[in-house]
PDB file of C-alpha atoms and ligand atoms in Angstrom:
ATOM      1  CA  MET A  13       3.758 -74.897  -2.884  1.00 93.00           C
ATOM      2  CA  THR A  14       4.695 -71.438  -3.646  1.00 97.00           C
ATOM      3  CA  LYS A  15       2.288 -69.191  -6.611  1.00 97.00           C
ATOM      4  CA  GLU A  16       6.125 -69.471  -8.671  1.00 98.00           C
ATOM      5  CA  THR A  17       6.600 -73.517  -8.368  1.00 98.00           C
ATOM      6  CA  LEU A  18       2.739 -73.362  -9.531  1.00 98.00           C
ATOM      7  CA  LEU A  19       3.570 -71.104 -12.306  1.00 98.00           C
ATOM      8  CA  GLN A  20       6.675 -72.751 -13.459  1.00 98.00           C
ATOM      9  CA  MET A  21       4.618 -76.004 -13.379  1.00 98.00           C
ATOM     10  CA  ALA A  22       2.372 -74.401 -15.870  1.00 98.00           C
ATOM     11  CA  HIS A  23       4.828 -73.085 -18.234  1.00 98.00           C
ATOM     12  CA  ASN A  24       6.134 -76.719 -17.991  1.00 98.00           C
ATOM     13  CA  ALA A  25       3.128 -77.712 -19.326  1.00 98.00           C
ATOM     14  CA  ALA A  26       2.651 -75.151 -22.446  1.00 98.00           C
ATOM     15  CA  ALA A  27       5.906 -77.201 -23.903  1.00 98.00           C
ATOM     16  CA  PHE A  28       2.878 -80.419 -24.536  1.00 98.00           C
ATOM     17  CA  ALA A  29       0.565 -77.996 -26.278  1.00 98.00           C
ATOM     18  CA  TYR A  30      -0.503 -78.521 -29.506  1.00 98.00           C
ATOM     19  CA  ALA A  31      -1.273 -75.650 -31.231  1.00 98.00           C
ATOM     20  CA  PRO A  32      -0.564 -75.979 -34.824  1.00 98.00           C
ATOM     21  CA  TYR A  33      -2.827 -73.680 -36.177  1.00 98.00           C
ATOM     22  CA  SER A  34      -2.543 -70.915 -33.542  1.00 98.00           C
ATOM     23  CA  GLY A  35       1.169 -71.090 -32.736  1.00 98.00           C
ATOM     24  CA  PHE A  36       0.019 -69.790 -29.404  1.00 98.00           C
ATOM     25  CA  ARG A  37       1.052 -72.617 -26.358  1.00 98.00           C
ATOM     26  CA  VAL A  38      -0.997 -72.137 -23.600  1.00 98.00           C
ATOM     27  CA  GLY A  39      -0.094 -74.235 -19.906  1.00 98.00           C
ATOM     28  CA  ALA A  40      -1.858 -74.801 -16.906  1.00 98.00           C
ATOM     29  CA  ALA A  41      -1.210 -75.892 -13.550  1.00 98.00           C
ATOM     30  CA  LEU A  42      -4.144 -76.507 -11.098  1.00 98.00           C
ATOM     31  CA  LEU A  43      -3.046 -77.020  -7.479  1.00 98.00           C
ATOM     32  CA  CYS A  44      -5.666 -79.631  -5.554  1.00 98.00           C
ATOM     33  CA  GLU A  45      -7.082 -79.275  -2.013  1.00 98.00           C
ATOM     34  CA  ASP A  46      -4.707 -82.651  -1.328  1.00 98.00           C
ATOM     35  CA  GLY A  47      -1.438 -80.891  -2.358  1.00 98.00           C
ATOM     36  CA  THR A  48      -1.370 -82.677  -5.892  1.00 98.00           C
ATOM     37  CA  VAL A  49      -1.439 -80.761  -9.038  1.00 98.00           C
ATOM     38  CA  ILE A  50      -3.037 -81.000 -12.519  1.00 98.00           C
ATOM     39  CA  THR A  51      -1.436 -79.671 -15.346  1.00 98.00           C
ATOM     40  CA  GLY A  52      -2.836 -79.414 -18.413  1.00 98.00           C
ATOM     41  CA  ALA A  53      -1.998 -77.260 -22.596  1.00 98.00           C
ATOM     42  CA  ASN A  54      -4.196 -76.596 -25.051  1.00 98.00           C
ATOM     43  CA  VAL A  55      -5.030 -78.994 -28.003  1.00 98.00           C
ATOM     44  CA  GLU A  56      -6.285 -77.616 -30.969  1.00 98.00           C
ATOM     45  CA  ASN A  57      -7.996 -79.541 -34.107  1.00 98.00           C
ATOM     46  CA  ARG A  58      -8.178 -78.871 -37.704  1.00 98.00           C
ATOM     47  CA  SER A  59     -12.051 -78.083 -36.802  1.00 98.00           C
ATOM     48  CA  TYR A  60     -11.002 -74.752 -35.119  1.00 98.00           C
ATOM     49  CA  GLY A  61     -14.419 -74.605 -32.704  1.00 97.00           C
ATOM     50  CA  LEU A  62     -12.974 -77.504 -30.789  1.00 98.00           C
ATOM     51  CA  THR A  63      -9.870 -76.551 -29.810  1.00 98.00           C
ATOM     52  CA  ILE A  64      -9.323 -77.389 -26.176  1.00 98.00           C
ATOM     53  CA  CYS A  65      -8.235 -74.704 -23.738  1.00 98.00           C
ATOM     54  CA  ALA A  66      -5.012 -75.358 -21.283  1.00 98.00           C
ATOM     55  CA  GLU A  67      -7.174 -74.683 -18.540  1.00 98.00           C
ATOM     56  CA  ARG A  68     -10.236 -76.387 -19.162  1.00 98.00           C
ATOM     57  CA  SER A  69      -7.119 -79.860 -20.077  1.00 98.00           C
ATOM     58  CA  ALA A  70      -6.074 -79.025 -16.958  1.00 98.00           C
ATOM     59  CA  ILE A  71      -9.861 -79.128 -14.665  1.00 98.00           C
ATOM     60  CA  VAL A  72     -11.019 -81.962 -17.020  1.00 98.00           C
ATOM     61  CA  GLY A  73      -7.948 -83.909 -16.001  1.00 98.00           C
ATOM     62  CA  ALA A  74      -8.312 -83.263 -12.325  1.00 98.00           C
ATOM     63  CA  VAL A  75     -11.733 -83.640 -12.139  1.00 98.00           C
ATOM     64  CA  SER A  76     -12.087 -87.312 -13.973  1.00 98.00           C
ATOM     65  CA  ALA A  77      -9.292 -88.229 -11.615  1.00 98.00           C
ATOM     66  CA  GLY A  78     -11.457 -87.353  -8.864  1.00 98.00           C
ATOM     67  CA  HIS A  79     -10.190 -83.588  -7.569  1.00 98.00           C
ATOM     68  CA  THR A  80     -12.909 -81.457  -7.159  1.00 95.00           C
ATOM     69  CA  ALA A  81     -11.090 -78.655  -4.851  1.00 97.00           C
ATOM     70  CA  PHE A  82      -9.077 -76.439  -5.890  1.00 98.00           C
ATOM     71  CA  ARG A  83      -6.185 -74.062  -3.980  1.00 98.00           C
ATOM     72  CA  ALA A  84      -4.629 -71.868  -7.102  1.00 98.00           C
ATOM     73  CA  LEU A  85      -4.491 -72.179 -10.870  1.00 98.00           C
ATOM     74  CA  ALA A  86      -1.594 -70.765 -12.698  1.00 98.00           C
ATOM     75  CA  ILE A  87      -1.857 -70.467 -16.325  1.00 98.00           C
ATOM     76  CA  ALA A  88       1.614 -69.328 -18.866  1.00 98.00           C
ATOM     77  CA  THR A  89       1.282 -67.852 -22.063  1.00 98.00           C
ATOM     78  CA  PRO A  90       4.871 -68.276 -23.235  1.00 98.00           C
ATOM     79  CA  ASP A  91       3.831 -66.814 -26.656  1.00 98.00           C
ATOM     80  CA  ALA A  92       2.166 -63.927 -25.580  1.00 97.00           C
ATOM     81  CA  HIS A  93       3.724 -60.109 -25.906  1.00 95.00           C
ATOM     82  CA  GLU A  94       0.994 -58.942 -23.307  1.00 96.00           C
ATOM     83  CA  PRO A  95      -0.741 -60.648 -20.337  1.00 96.00           C
ATOM     84  CA  VAL A  96      -3.394 -62.865 -21.163  1.00 96.00           C
ATOM     85  CA  GLY A  97      -6.428 -64.017 -18.724  1.00 97.00           C
ATOM     86  CA  PRO A  98      -8.628 -66.830 -19.121  1.00 98.00           C
ATOM     87  CA  CYS A  99     -10.846 -66.922 -22.001  1.00 98.00           C
ATOM     88  CA  GLY A 100     -14.636 -66.464 -21.502  1.00 97.00           C
ATOM     89  CA  ALA A 101     -15.609 -70.079 -21.443  1.00 97.00           C
ATOM     90  CA  CYS A 102     -12.906 -71.058 -19.383  1.00 98.00           C
ATOM     91  CA  ARG A 103     -13.526 -68.505 -16.842  1.00 98.00           C
ATOM     92  CA  GLN A 104     -16.962 -70.311 -16.260  1.00 97.00           C
ATOM     93  CA  VAL A 105     -15.494 -73.473 -15.932  1.00 97.00           C
ATOM     94  CA  ILE A 106     -13.606 -72.368 -13.419  1.00 98.00           C
ATOM     95  CA  ARG A 107     -16.015 -71.080 -11.354  1.00 97.00           C
ATOM     96  CA  GLU A 108     -18.030 -74.392 -11.283  1.00 96.00           C
ATOM     97  CA  PHE A 109     -15.564 -75.681  -9.259  1.00 96.00           C
ATOM     98  CA  ALA A 110     -13.717 -72.895  -7.803  1.00 97.00           C
ATOM     99  CA  ALA A 111     -14.701 -70.414  -4.770  1.00 96.00           C
ATOM    100  CA  PRO A 112     -14.997 -66.824  -5.593  1.00 96.00           C
ATOM    101  CA  GLU A 113     -11.673 -66.008  -3.576  1.00 97.00           C
ATOM    102  CA  MET A 114      -9.416 -69.278  -5.483  1.00 98.00           C
ATOM    103  CA  PRO A 115      -6.466 -67.306  -6.710  1.00 98.00           C
ATOM    104  CA  VAL A 116      -5.258 -66.940 -10.225  1.00 98.00           C
ATOM    105  CA  TYR A 117      -1.712 -66.228 -11.244  1.00 98.00           C
ATOM    106  CA  CYS A 118      -1.389 -65.817 -14.823  1.00 98.00           C
ATOM    107  CA  GLU A 119       2.619 -65.374 -16.014  1.00 98.00           C
ATOM    108  CA  ASP A 120       4.549 -62.704 -17.186  1.00 97.00           C
ATOM    109  CA  ALA A 121       6.437 -64.639 -20.516  1.00 97.00           C
ATOM    110  CA  GLU A 122       9.128 -62.322 -20.212  1.00 96.00           C
ATOM    111  CA  ASN A 123      10.193 -63.657 -16.923  1.00 97.00           C
ATOM    112  CA  PRO A 124       8.816 -67.201 -16.477  1.00 95.00           C
ATOM    113  CA  GLY A 125       7.714 -68.113 -13.098  1.00 96.00           C
ATOM    114  CA  THR A 126       6.514 -64.792 -12.125  1.00 97.00           C
ATOM    115  CA  ALA A 127       3.166 -63.532 -12.062  1.00 98.00           C
ATOM    116  CA  ILE A 128       2.363 -60.181 -14.364  1.00 97.00           C
ATOM    117  CA  ILE A 129      -2.004 -60.758 -13.380  1.00 98.00           C
ATOM    118  CA  GLU A 130      -3.005 -61.927  -9.866  1.00 98.00           C
ATOM    119  CA  THR A 131      -6.264 -62.606  -9.139  1.00 98.00           C
ATOM    120  CA  THR A 132      -9.407 -63.959  -7.979  1.00 98.00           C
ATOM    121  CA  ALA A 133     -11.812 -67.012  -9.812  1.00 98.00           C
ATOM    122  CA  GLY A 134     -14.410 -64.000  -8.488  1.00 97.00           C
ATOM    123  CA  ALA A 135     -13.012 -61.418 -10.184  1.00 98.00           C
ATOM    124  CA  LEU A 136     -12.800 -62.744 -13.038  1.00 98.00           C
ATOM    125  CA  LEU A 137     -16.953 -63.949 -13.289  1.00 97.00           C
ATOM    126  CA  PRO A 138     -18.289 -61.267 -11.400  1.00 94.00           C
ATOM    127  CA  PHE A 139     -22.151 -61.796 -11.222  1.00 92.00           C
ATOM    128  CA  ASP A 140     -22.139 -65.944 -11.545  1.00 87.00           C
ATOM    129  CA  SER A 141     -25.543 -67.417 -11.800  1.00 79.00           C
ATOM    130  CA  LEU A 142     -26.826 -70.785 -11.578  1.00 78.00           C
ATOM    131  CA  HIS A 143     -24.517 -72.101  -8.611  1.00 73.00           C
ATOM    132  CA  GLY A 144     -28.279 -72.790  -6.965  1.00 70.00           C
ATOM    133  CA  LEU A 145     -28.658 -75.180 -10.454  1.00 77.00           C
ATOM    134  CA  GLY A 146     -25.379 -77.328  -9.369  1.00 68.00           C
ATOM    135  CA  SER A 147     -26.546 -80.912  -7.295  1.00 58.00           C
ATOM    136  CA  ARG A 148     -23.359 -80.231  -5.287  1.00 58.00           C
ATOM    137  CA  ASP A 149     -24.468 -76.814  -3.928  1.00 56.00           C
ATOM    138  CA  ARG A 150     -27.906 -77.958  -3.629  1.00 51.00           C
ATOM    139  CA  GLU A 151     -29.374 -79.002   0.141  1.00 50.00           C
ATOM    140  CA  THR A 152     -30.515 -82.525   1.008  1.00 45.00           C
ATOM    141  CA  ASP A 153     -32.639 -83.366   3.657  1.00 45.00           C
ATOM    142  CA  GLY A 154     -30.020 -87.263   3.852  1.00 37.00           C
TER     143      GLY A 154
HETATM  144  N1  THU B 228      -6.003 -70.748 -25.547  1.00 62.39           N
HETATM  145  C1  THU B 228      -6.030 -71.389 -24.230  1.00 62.39           C
HETATM  146  O1  THU B 228      -5.424 -72.299 -23.742  1.00 62.39           O
HETATM  147  N2  THU B 228      -6.502 -70.315 -23.128  1.00 62.39           N
HETATM  148  C2  THU B 228      -6.890 -69.325 -23.060  1.00 62.39           C
HETATM  149  O2  THU B 228      -7.014 -69.146 -21.560  1.00 62.39           O
HETATM  150  C3  THU B 228      -6.381 -68.545 -24.230  1.00 62.39           C
HETATM  151  C4  THU B 228      -6.351 -69.333 -25.562  1.00 62.39           C
HETATM  152  C5  THU B 228      -5.894 -71.201 -26.424  1.00 62.39           C
HETATM  153  C6  THU B 228      -7.041 -71.319 -27.477  1.00 62.39           C
HETATM  154  C7  THU B 228      -6.242 -71.770 -28.721  1.00 62.39           C
HETATM  155  O3  THU B 228      -5.613 -72.965 -28.618  1.00 62.39           O
HETATM  156  C8  THU B 228      -5.026 -70.554 -28.304  1.00 62.39           C
HETATM  157  O4  THU B 228      -4.934 -70.290 -27.036  1.00 62.39           O
HETATM  158  C9  THU B 228      -5.098 -69.347 -29.416  1.00 62.39           C
HETATM  159  O5  THU B 228      -6.097 -69.071 -28.792  1.00 62.39           O
END
């Protein structure tokens, strides 16, 4: 799967955004370890703080479907006039599951299917802490 294809899938997912309050649609496409792609879109709420970003929609959907290892994440923001990266909350959630070297691509709204930002989960959340608290990281003695 090329990054262009993943970006195009994120772009297509943005069409499903429920964003009547901001008018700002976001789509995400998460490439799982086994090659499955799970997409997500932002879902807003009239109680604004309950809004769920596209990235978290995709991650929660993927984990709920049994995927916990990921190869790449693409994000599309077709309504943006400048490069947009994931919000702080999403960076933390991405790093819950992604290795620091996992690529994150953000689409160039002017050129659908091409990246304007190419970074990594680790670069988006440097000095990440608390990983040792997760049971998935804990050593077991069998
Ligand atoms: N949003 C996302 O879905 N992902 C981001 O990375 C940035 C922000 C959504 C939340 C809200 O529905 C709208 O974009 C405007 O902030």
